[in-house]
Coordinates of N, CA and C in Angstrom, one line a residue:
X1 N 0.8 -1.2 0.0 CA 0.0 0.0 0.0 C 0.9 1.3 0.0
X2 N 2.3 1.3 0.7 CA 2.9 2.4 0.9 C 3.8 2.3 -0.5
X3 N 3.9 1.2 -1.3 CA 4.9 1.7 -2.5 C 3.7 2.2 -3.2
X4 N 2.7 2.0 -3.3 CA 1.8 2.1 -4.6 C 1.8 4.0 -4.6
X5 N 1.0 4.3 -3.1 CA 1.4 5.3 -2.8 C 2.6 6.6 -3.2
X6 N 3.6 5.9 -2.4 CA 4.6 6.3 -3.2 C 4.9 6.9 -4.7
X7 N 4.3 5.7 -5.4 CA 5.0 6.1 -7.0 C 3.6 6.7 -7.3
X8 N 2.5 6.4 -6.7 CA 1.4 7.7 -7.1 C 2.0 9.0 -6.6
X9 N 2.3 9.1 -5.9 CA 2.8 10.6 -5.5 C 4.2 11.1 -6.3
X10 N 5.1 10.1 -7.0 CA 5.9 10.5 -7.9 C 5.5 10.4 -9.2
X11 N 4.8 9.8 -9.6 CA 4.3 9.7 -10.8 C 3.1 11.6 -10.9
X12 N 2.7 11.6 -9.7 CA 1.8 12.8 -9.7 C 2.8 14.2 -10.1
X13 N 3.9 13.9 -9.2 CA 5.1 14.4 -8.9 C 5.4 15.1 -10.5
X14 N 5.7 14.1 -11.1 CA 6.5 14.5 -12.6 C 5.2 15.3 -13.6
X15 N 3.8 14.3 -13.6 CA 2.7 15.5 -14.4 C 2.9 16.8 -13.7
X16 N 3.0 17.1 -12.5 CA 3.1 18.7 -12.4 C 4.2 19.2 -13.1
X17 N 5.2 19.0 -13.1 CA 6.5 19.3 -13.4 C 6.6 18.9 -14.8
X18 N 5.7 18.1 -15.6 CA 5.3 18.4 -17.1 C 4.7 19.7 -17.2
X19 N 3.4 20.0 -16.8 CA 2.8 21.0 -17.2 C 3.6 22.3 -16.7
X20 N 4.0 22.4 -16.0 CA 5.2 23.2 -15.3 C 5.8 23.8 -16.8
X21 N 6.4 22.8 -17.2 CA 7.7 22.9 -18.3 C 6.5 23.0 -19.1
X22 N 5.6 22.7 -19.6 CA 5.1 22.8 -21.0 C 4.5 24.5 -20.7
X23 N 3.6 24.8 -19.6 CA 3.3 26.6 -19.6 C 4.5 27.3 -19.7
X24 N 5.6 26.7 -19.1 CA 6.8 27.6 -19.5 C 7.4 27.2 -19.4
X25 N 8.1 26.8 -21.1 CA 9.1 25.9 -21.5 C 10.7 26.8 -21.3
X26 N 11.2 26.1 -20.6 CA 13.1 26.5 -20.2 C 13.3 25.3 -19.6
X27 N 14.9 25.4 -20.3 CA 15.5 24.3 -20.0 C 15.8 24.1 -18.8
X28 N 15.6 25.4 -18.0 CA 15.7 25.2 -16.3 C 14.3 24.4 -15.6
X29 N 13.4 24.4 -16.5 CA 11.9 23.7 -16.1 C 11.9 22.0 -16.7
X30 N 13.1 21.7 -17.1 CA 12.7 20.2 -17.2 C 12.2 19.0 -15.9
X31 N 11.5 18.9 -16.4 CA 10.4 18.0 -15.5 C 11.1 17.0 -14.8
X32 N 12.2 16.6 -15.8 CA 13.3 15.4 -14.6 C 14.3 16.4 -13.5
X33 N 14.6 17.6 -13.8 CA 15.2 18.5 -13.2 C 14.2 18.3 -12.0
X34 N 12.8 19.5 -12.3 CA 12.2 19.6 -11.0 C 12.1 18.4 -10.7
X35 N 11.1 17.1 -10.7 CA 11.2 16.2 -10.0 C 12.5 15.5 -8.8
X36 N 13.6 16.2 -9.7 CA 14.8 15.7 -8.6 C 14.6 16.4 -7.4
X37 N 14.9 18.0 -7.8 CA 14.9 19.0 -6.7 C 13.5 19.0 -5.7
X38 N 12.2 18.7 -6.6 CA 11.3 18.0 -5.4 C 11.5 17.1 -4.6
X39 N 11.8 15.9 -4.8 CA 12.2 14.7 -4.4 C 13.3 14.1 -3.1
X40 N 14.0 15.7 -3.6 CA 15.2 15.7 -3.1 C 14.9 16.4 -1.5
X41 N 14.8 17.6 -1.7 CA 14.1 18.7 -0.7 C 12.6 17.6 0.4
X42 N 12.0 17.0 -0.3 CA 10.7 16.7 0.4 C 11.4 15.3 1.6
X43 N 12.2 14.9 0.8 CA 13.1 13.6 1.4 C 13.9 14.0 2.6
X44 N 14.9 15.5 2.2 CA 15.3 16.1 3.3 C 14.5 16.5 4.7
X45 N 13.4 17.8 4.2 CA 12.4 17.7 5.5 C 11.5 16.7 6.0
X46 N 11.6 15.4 5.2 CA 10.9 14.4 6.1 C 11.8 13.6 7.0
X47 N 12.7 13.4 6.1 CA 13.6 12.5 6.8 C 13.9 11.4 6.7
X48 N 13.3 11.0 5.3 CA 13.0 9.7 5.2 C 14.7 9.7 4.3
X49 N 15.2 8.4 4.6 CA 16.1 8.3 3.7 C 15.9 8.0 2.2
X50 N 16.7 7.8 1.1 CA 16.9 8.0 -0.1 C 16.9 6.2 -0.4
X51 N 17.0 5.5 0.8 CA 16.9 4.3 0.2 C 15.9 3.5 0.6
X52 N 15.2 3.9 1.5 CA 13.8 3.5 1.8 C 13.3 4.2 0.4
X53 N 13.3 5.1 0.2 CA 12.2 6.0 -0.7 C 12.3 4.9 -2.3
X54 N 13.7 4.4 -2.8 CA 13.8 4.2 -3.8 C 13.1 2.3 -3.4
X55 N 13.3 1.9 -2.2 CA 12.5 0.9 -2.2 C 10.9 0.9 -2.6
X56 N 10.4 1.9 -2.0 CA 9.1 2.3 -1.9 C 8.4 2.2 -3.1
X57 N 9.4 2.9 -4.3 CA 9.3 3.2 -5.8 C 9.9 2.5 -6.5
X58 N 10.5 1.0 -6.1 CA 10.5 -0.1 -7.0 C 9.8 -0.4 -8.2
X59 N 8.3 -0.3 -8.2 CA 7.8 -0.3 -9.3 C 7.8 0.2 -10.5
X60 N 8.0 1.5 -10.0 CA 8.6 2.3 -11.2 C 9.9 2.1 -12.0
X61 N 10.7 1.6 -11.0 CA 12.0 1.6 -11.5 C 11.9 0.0 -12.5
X62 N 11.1 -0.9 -12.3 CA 10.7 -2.0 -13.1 C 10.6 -1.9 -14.3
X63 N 9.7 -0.2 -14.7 CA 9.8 -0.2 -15.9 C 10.7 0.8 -16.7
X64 N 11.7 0.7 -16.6 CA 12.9 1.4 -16.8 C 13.4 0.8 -18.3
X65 N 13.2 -1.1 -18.0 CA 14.0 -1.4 -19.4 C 12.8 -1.4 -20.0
X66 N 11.5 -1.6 -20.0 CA 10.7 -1.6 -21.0 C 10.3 0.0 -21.5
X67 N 10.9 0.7 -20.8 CA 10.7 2.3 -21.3 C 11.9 2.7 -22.4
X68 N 13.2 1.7 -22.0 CA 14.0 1.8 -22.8 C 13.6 1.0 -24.4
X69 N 13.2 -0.3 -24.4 CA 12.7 -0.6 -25.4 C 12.2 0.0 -26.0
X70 N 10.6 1.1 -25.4 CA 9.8 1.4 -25.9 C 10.5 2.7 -27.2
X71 N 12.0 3.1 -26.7 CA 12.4 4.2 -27.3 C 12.6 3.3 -29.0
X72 N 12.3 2.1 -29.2 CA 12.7 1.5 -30.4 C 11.6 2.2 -31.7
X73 N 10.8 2.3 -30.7 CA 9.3 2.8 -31.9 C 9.3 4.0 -32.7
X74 N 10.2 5.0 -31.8 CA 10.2 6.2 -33.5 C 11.5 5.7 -34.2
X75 N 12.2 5.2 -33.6 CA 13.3 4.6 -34.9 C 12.5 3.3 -36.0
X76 N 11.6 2.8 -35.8 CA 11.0 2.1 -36.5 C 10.0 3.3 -37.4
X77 N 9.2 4.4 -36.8 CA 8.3 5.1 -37.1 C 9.4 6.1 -38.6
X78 N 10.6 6.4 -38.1 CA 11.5 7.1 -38.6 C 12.2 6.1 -39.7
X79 N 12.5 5.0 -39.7 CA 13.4 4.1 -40.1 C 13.5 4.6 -42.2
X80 N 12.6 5.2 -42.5 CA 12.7 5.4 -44.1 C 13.9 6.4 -43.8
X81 N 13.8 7.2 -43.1 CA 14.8 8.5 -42.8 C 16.4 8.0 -42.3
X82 N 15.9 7.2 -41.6 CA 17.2 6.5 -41.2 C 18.5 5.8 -42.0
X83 N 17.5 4.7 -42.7 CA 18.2 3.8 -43.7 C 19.2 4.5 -44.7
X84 N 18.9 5.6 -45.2 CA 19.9 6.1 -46.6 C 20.9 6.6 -45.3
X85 N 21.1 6.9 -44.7 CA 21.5 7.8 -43.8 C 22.8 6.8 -42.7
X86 N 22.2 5.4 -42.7 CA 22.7 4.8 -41.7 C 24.2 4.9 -41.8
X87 N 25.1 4.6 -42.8 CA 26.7 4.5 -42.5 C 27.1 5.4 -41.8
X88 N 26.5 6.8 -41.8 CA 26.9 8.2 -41.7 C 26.6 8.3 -40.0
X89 N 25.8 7.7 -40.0 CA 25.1 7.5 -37.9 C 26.1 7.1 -37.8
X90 N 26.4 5.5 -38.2 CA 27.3 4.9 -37.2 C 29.0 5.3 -37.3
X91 N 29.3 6.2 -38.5 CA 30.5 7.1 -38.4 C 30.5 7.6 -37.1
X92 N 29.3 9.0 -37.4 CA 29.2 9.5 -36.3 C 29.6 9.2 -34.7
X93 N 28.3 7.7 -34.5 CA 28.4 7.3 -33.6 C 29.3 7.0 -32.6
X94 N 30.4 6.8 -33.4 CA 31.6 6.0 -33.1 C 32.8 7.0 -33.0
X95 N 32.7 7.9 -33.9 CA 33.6 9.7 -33.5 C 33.1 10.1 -32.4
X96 N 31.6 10.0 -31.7 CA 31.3 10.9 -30.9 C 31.6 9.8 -29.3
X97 N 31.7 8.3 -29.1 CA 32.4 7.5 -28.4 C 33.9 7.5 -28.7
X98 N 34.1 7.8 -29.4 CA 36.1 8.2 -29.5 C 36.4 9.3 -28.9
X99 N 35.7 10.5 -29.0 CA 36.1 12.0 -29.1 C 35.5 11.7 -27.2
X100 N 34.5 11.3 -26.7 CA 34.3 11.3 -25.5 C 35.7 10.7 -24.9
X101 N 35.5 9.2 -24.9 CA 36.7 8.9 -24.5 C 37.7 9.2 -24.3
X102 N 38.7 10.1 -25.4 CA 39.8 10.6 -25.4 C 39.8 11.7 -24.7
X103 N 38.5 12.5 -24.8 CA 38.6 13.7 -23.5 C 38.5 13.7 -22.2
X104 N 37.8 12.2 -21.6 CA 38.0 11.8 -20.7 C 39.3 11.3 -19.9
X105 N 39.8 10.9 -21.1 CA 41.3 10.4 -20.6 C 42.6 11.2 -20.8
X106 N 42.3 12.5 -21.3 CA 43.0 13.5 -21.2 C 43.1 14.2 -19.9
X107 N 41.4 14.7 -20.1 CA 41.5 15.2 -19.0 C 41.5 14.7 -17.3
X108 N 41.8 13.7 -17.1 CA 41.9 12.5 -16.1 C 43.4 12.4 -16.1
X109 N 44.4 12.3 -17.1 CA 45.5 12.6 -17.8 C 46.6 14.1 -17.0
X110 N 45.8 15.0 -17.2 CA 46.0 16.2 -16.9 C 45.8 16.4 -15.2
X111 N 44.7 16.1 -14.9 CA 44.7 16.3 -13.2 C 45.0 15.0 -12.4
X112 N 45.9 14.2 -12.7 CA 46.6 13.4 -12.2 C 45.6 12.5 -11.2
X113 N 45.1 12.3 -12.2 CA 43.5 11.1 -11.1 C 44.6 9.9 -11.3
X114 N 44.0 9.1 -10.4 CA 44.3 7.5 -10.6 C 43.8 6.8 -11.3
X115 N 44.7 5.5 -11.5 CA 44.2 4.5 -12.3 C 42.4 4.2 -12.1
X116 N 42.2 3.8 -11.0 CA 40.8 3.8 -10.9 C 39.9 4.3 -10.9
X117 N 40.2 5.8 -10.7 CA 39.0 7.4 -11.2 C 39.3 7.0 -12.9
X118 N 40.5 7.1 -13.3 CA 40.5 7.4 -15.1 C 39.8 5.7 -15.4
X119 N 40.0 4.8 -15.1 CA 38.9 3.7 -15.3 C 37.5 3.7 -15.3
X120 N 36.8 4.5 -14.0 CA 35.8 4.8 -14.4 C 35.0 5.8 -14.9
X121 N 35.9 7.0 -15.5 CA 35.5 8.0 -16.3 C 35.7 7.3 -17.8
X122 N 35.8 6.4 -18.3 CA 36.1 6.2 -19.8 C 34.8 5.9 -20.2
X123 N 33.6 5.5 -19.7 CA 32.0 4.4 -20.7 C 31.1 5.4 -19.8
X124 N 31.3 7.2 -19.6 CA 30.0 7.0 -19.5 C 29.1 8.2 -20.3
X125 N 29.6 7.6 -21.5 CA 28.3 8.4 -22.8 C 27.1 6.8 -23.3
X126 N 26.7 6.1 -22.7 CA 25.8 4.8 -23.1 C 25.4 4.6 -21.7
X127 N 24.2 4.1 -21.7 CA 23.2 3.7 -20.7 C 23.8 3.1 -19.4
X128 N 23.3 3.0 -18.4 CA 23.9 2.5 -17.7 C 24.2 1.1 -17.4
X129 N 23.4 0.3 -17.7 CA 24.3 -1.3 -17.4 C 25.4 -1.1 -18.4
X130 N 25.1 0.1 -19.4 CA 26.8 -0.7 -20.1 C 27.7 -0.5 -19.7
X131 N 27.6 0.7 -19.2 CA 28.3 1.5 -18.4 C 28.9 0.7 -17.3
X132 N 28.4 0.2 -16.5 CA 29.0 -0.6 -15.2 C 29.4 -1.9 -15.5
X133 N 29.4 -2.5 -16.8 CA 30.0 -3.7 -17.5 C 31.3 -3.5 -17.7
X134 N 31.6 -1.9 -18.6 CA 32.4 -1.6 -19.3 C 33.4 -0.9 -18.0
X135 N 32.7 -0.8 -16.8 CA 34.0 0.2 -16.1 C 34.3 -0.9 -14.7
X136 N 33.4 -2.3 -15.1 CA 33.8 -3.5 -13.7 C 34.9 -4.0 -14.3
X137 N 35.0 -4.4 -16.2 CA 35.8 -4.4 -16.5 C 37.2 -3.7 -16.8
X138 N 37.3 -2.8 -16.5 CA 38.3 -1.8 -16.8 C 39.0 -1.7 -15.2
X139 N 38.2 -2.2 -14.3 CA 38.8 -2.5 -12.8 C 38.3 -0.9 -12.0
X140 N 37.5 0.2 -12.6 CA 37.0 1.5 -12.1 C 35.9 0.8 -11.1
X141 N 35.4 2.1 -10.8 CA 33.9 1.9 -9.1 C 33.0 2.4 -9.9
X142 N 32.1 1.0 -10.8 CA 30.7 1.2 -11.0 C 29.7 2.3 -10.3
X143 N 30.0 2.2 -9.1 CA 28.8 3.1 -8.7 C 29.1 4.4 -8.7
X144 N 30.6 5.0 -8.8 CA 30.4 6.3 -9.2 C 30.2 6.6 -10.4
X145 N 30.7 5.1 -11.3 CA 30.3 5.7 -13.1 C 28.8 5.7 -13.2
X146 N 27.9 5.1 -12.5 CA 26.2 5.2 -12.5 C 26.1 6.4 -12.3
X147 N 26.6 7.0 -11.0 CA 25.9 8.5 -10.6 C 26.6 9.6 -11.4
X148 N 27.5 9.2 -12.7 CA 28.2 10.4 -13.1 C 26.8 10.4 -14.7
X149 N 27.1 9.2 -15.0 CA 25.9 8.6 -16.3 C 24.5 9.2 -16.1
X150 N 24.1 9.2 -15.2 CA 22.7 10.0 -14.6 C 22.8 11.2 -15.0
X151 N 24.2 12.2 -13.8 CA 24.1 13.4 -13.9 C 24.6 14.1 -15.3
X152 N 25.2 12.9 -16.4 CA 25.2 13.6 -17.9 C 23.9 13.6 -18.5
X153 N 23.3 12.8 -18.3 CA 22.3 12.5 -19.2 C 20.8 13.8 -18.2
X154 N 21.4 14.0 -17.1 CA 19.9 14.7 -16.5 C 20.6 16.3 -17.5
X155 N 21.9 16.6 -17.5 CA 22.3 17.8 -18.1 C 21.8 17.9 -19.2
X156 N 22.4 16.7 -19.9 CA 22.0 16.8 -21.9 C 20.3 16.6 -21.6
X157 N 19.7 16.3 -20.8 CA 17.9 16.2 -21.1 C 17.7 17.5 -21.0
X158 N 18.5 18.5 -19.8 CA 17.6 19.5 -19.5 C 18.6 20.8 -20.1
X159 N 20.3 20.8 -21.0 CA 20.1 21.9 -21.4 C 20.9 21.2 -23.1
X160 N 20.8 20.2 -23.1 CA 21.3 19.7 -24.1 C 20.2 20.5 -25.7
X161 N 18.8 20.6 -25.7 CA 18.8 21.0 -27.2 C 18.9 22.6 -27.1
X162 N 18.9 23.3 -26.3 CA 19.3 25.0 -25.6 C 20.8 24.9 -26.2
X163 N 21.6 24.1 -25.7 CA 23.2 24.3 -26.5 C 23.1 24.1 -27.8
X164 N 22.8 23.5 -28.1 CA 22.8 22.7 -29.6 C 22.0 23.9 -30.2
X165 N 21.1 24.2 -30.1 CA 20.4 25.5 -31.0 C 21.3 26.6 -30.4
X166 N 21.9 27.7 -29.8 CA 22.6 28.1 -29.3 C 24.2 28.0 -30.5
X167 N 24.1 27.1 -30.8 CA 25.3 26.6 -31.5 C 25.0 26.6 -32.7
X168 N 23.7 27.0 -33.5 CA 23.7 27.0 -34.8 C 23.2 25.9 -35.5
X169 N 23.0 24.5 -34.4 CA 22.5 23.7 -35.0 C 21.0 23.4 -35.2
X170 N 20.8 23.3 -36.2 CA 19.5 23.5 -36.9 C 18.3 22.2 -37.2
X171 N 19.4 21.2 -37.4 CA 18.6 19.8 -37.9 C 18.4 18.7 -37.2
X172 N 17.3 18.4 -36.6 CA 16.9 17.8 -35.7 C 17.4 16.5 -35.5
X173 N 18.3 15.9 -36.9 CA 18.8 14.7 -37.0 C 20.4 14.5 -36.4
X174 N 21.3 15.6 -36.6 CA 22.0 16.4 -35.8 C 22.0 16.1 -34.3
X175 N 20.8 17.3 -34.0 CA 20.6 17.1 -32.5 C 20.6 15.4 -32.1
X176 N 19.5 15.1 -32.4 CA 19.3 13.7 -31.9 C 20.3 12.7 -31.9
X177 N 21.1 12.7 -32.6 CA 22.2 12.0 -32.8 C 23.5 12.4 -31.4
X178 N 23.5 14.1 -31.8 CA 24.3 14.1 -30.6 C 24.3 14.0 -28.6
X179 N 22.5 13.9 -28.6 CA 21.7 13.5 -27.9 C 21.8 11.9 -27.3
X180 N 21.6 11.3 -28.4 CA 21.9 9.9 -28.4 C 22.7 9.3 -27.8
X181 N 24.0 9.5 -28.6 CA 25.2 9.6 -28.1 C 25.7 10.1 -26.7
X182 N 25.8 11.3 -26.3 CA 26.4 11.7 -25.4 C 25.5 11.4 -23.9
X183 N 24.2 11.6 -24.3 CA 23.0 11.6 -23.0 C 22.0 10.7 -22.6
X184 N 22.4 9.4 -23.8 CA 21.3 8.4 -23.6 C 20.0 8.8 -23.5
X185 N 19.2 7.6 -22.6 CA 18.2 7.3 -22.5 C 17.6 9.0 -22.3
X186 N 17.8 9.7 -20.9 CA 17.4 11.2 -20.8 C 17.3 11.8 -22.2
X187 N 18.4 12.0 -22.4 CA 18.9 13.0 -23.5 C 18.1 12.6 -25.0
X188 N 17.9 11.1 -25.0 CA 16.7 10.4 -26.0 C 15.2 11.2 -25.9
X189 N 14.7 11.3 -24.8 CA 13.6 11.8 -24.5 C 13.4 13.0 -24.6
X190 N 14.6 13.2 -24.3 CA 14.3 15.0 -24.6 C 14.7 15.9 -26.2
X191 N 15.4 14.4 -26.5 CA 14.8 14.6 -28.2 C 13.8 14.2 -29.0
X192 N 13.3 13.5 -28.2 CA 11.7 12.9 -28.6 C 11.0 14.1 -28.4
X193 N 10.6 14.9 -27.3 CA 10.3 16.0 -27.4 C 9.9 17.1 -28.0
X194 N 11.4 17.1 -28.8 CA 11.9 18.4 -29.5 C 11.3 17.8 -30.6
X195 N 11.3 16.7 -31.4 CA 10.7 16.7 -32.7 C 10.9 15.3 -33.2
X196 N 10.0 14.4 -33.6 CA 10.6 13.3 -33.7 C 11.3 12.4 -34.8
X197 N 11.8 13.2 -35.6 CA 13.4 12.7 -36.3 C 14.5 13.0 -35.1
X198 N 14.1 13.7 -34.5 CA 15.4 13.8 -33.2 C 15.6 12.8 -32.6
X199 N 14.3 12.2 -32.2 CA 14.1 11.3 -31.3 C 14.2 10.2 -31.9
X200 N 14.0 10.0 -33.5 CA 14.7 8.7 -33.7 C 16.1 8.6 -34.1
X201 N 16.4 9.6 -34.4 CA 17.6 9.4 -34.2 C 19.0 9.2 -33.3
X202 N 18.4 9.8 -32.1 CA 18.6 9.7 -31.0 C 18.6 8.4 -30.6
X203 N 17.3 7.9 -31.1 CA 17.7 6.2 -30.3 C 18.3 5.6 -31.3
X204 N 18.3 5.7 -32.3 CA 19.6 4.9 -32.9 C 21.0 5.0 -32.6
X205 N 21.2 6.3 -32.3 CA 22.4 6.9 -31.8 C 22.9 6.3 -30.3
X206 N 21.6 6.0 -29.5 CA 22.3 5.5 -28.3 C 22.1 4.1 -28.3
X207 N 21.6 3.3 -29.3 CA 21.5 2.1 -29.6 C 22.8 1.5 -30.1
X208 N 23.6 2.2 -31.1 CA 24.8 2.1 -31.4 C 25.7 2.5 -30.9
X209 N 25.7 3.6 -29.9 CA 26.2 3.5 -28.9 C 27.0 2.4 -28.1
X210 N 25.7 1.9 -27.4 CA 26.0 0.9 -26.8 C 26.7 -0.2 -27.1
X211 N 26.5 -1.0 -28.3 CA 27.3 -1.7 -29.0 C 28.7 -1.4 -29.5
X212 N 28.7 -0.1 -29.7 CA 30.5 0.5 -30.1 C 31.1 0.5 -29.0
X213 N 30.4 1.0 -27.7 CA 31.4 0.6 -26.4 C 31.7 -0.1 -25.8
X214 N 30.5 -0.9 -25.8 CA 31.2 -2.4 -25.3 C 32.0 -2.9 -25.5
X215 N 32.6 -2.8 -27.0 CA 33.8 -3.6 -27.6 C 35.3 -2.3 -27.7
X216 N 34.4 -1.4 -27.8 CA 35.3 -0.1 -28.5 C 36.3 0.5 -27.5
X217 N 35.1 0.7 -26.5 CA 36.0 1.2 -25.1 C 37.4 0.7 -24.5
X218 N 37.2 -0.2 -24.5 CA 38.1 -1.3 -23.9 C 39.6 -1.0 -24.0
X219 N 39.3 -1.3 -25.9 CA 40.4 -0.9 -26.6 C 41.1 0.0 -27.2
X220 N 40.2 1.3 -27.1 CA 40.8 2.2 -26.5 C 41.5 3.2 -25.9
X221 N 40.4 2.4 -24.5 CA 41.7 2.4 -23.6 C 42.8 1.9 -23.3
X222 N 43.1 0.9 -23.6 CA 44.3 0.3 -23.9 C 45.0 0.5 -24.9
X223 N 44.7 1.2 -25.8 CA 45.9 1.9 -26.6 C 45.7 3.1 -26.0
X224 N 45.0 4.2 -25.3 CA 45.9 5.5 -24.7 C 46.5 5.2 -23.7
X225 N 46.6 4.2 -23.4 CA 47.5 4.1 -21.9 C 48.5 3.4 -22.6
X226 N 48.9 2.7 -24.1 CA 49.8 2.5 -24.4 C 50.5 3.8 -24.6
X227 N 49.9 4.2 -25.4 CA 50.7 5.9 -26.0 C 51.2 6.8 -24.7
X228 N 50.2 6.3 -23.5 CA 50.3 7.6 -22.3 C 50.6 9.2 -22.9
X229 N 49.3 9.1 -23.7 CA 49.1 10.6 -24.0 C 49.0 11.7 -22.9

């Protein structure tokens, strides 16, 4: 009775903080933003801890992977758009997993982190189990690559297509792609949003994603740590 509760009151939680953002759309009003800062603040003055609460809201979190599935549908809805297009994604895809990584391990490189912080800053532009696949193997701490994965992907949801238009970019297939890529599952949604060639593109973007880092990351990493750039 108290989880059901619960995720009625977060699920109530997030329609306000939809309509919120839809009467007045800013990127400071994304609905996963406020729901944090609600969630967060109401947790503080109650007192309830953060892991009771996420028990409480198990249910919700149940459907996490079938929400992720569900993102397959404008890439099928889009898929005429896609096809002439496809080598060009997974170029893409795979520069925008290279160019991450390399700046991660630069800049981890540069402020003299250790082997195990620079282990688990390399996988986290793709969703999160891959993420904690790709950084258990690399010998990094899964759970700080989870809560860095989140806090990219709540950024790219809530100021990711604000930059991107900002920047001149204009074409929703563009955005989505670099959505995709960099901010997953979030950053998917919130190009679903904005228009939906964004959003399918987006999910192709973080669907290939995931498959280029699994294998891609690895290696690398193990060639910049050969070079020790």
């Amino acid at each position: 009775m108290i989880s059901m509760l619960v995720c009625l009151f977060t699920i109530l939680l997030f329609m306000i903080a939809r309509k919120i953002h839809l009467t007045w759309p800013s990127p400071l009003l994304n609905p996963v933003l406020i729901c944090i800062a609600l969630i967060s603040v109401l947790l503080l003055i109650s007192g309830v801890s953060y892991d009771k609460y996420f028990q409480a809201s198990m249910p919700i979190d149940w459907f996490l992977e079938p929400a992720v599935v569900a993102l397959a549908f404008p890439l099928y809805q889009q898929y005429a758009y896609i096809k002439p297009v496809f080598m060009l994604l997974l170029m893409c895809t795979f520069a925008g997993i290279s160019c991450s990584t390399v700046i991660a391990y630069t800049l981890c490189t540069l402020f003299n982190a250790n082997d195990v912080l620079m282990s688990t800053m390399m996988a986290l532009s793709v969703t999160t189990p891959i993420t904690l696949l790709i950084t258990e193997s690399l010998g990094g701490l899964p759970s700080v690559a989870a809560a860095m994965v989140i806090l990219i992907g709540v950024f790219g949801g809530v100021f990711g297509i604000y930059i991107l238009t900002r920047l001149k970019i204009s074409q929703p297939q563009a955005k989505g792609i670099a959505l995709g890529v960099s901010c997953h599952a979030i950053g998917t949604a919130a190009a679903m949003e904005h228009h939906p060639l964004a959003g399918a593109f987006a999910s192709a973007a973080m669907i290939l994603s995931a498959l280029i880092s699994a294998f891609w990351v690895p290696v690398l990493f193990t060639i910049l740590n050969h070079l020790n750039i």
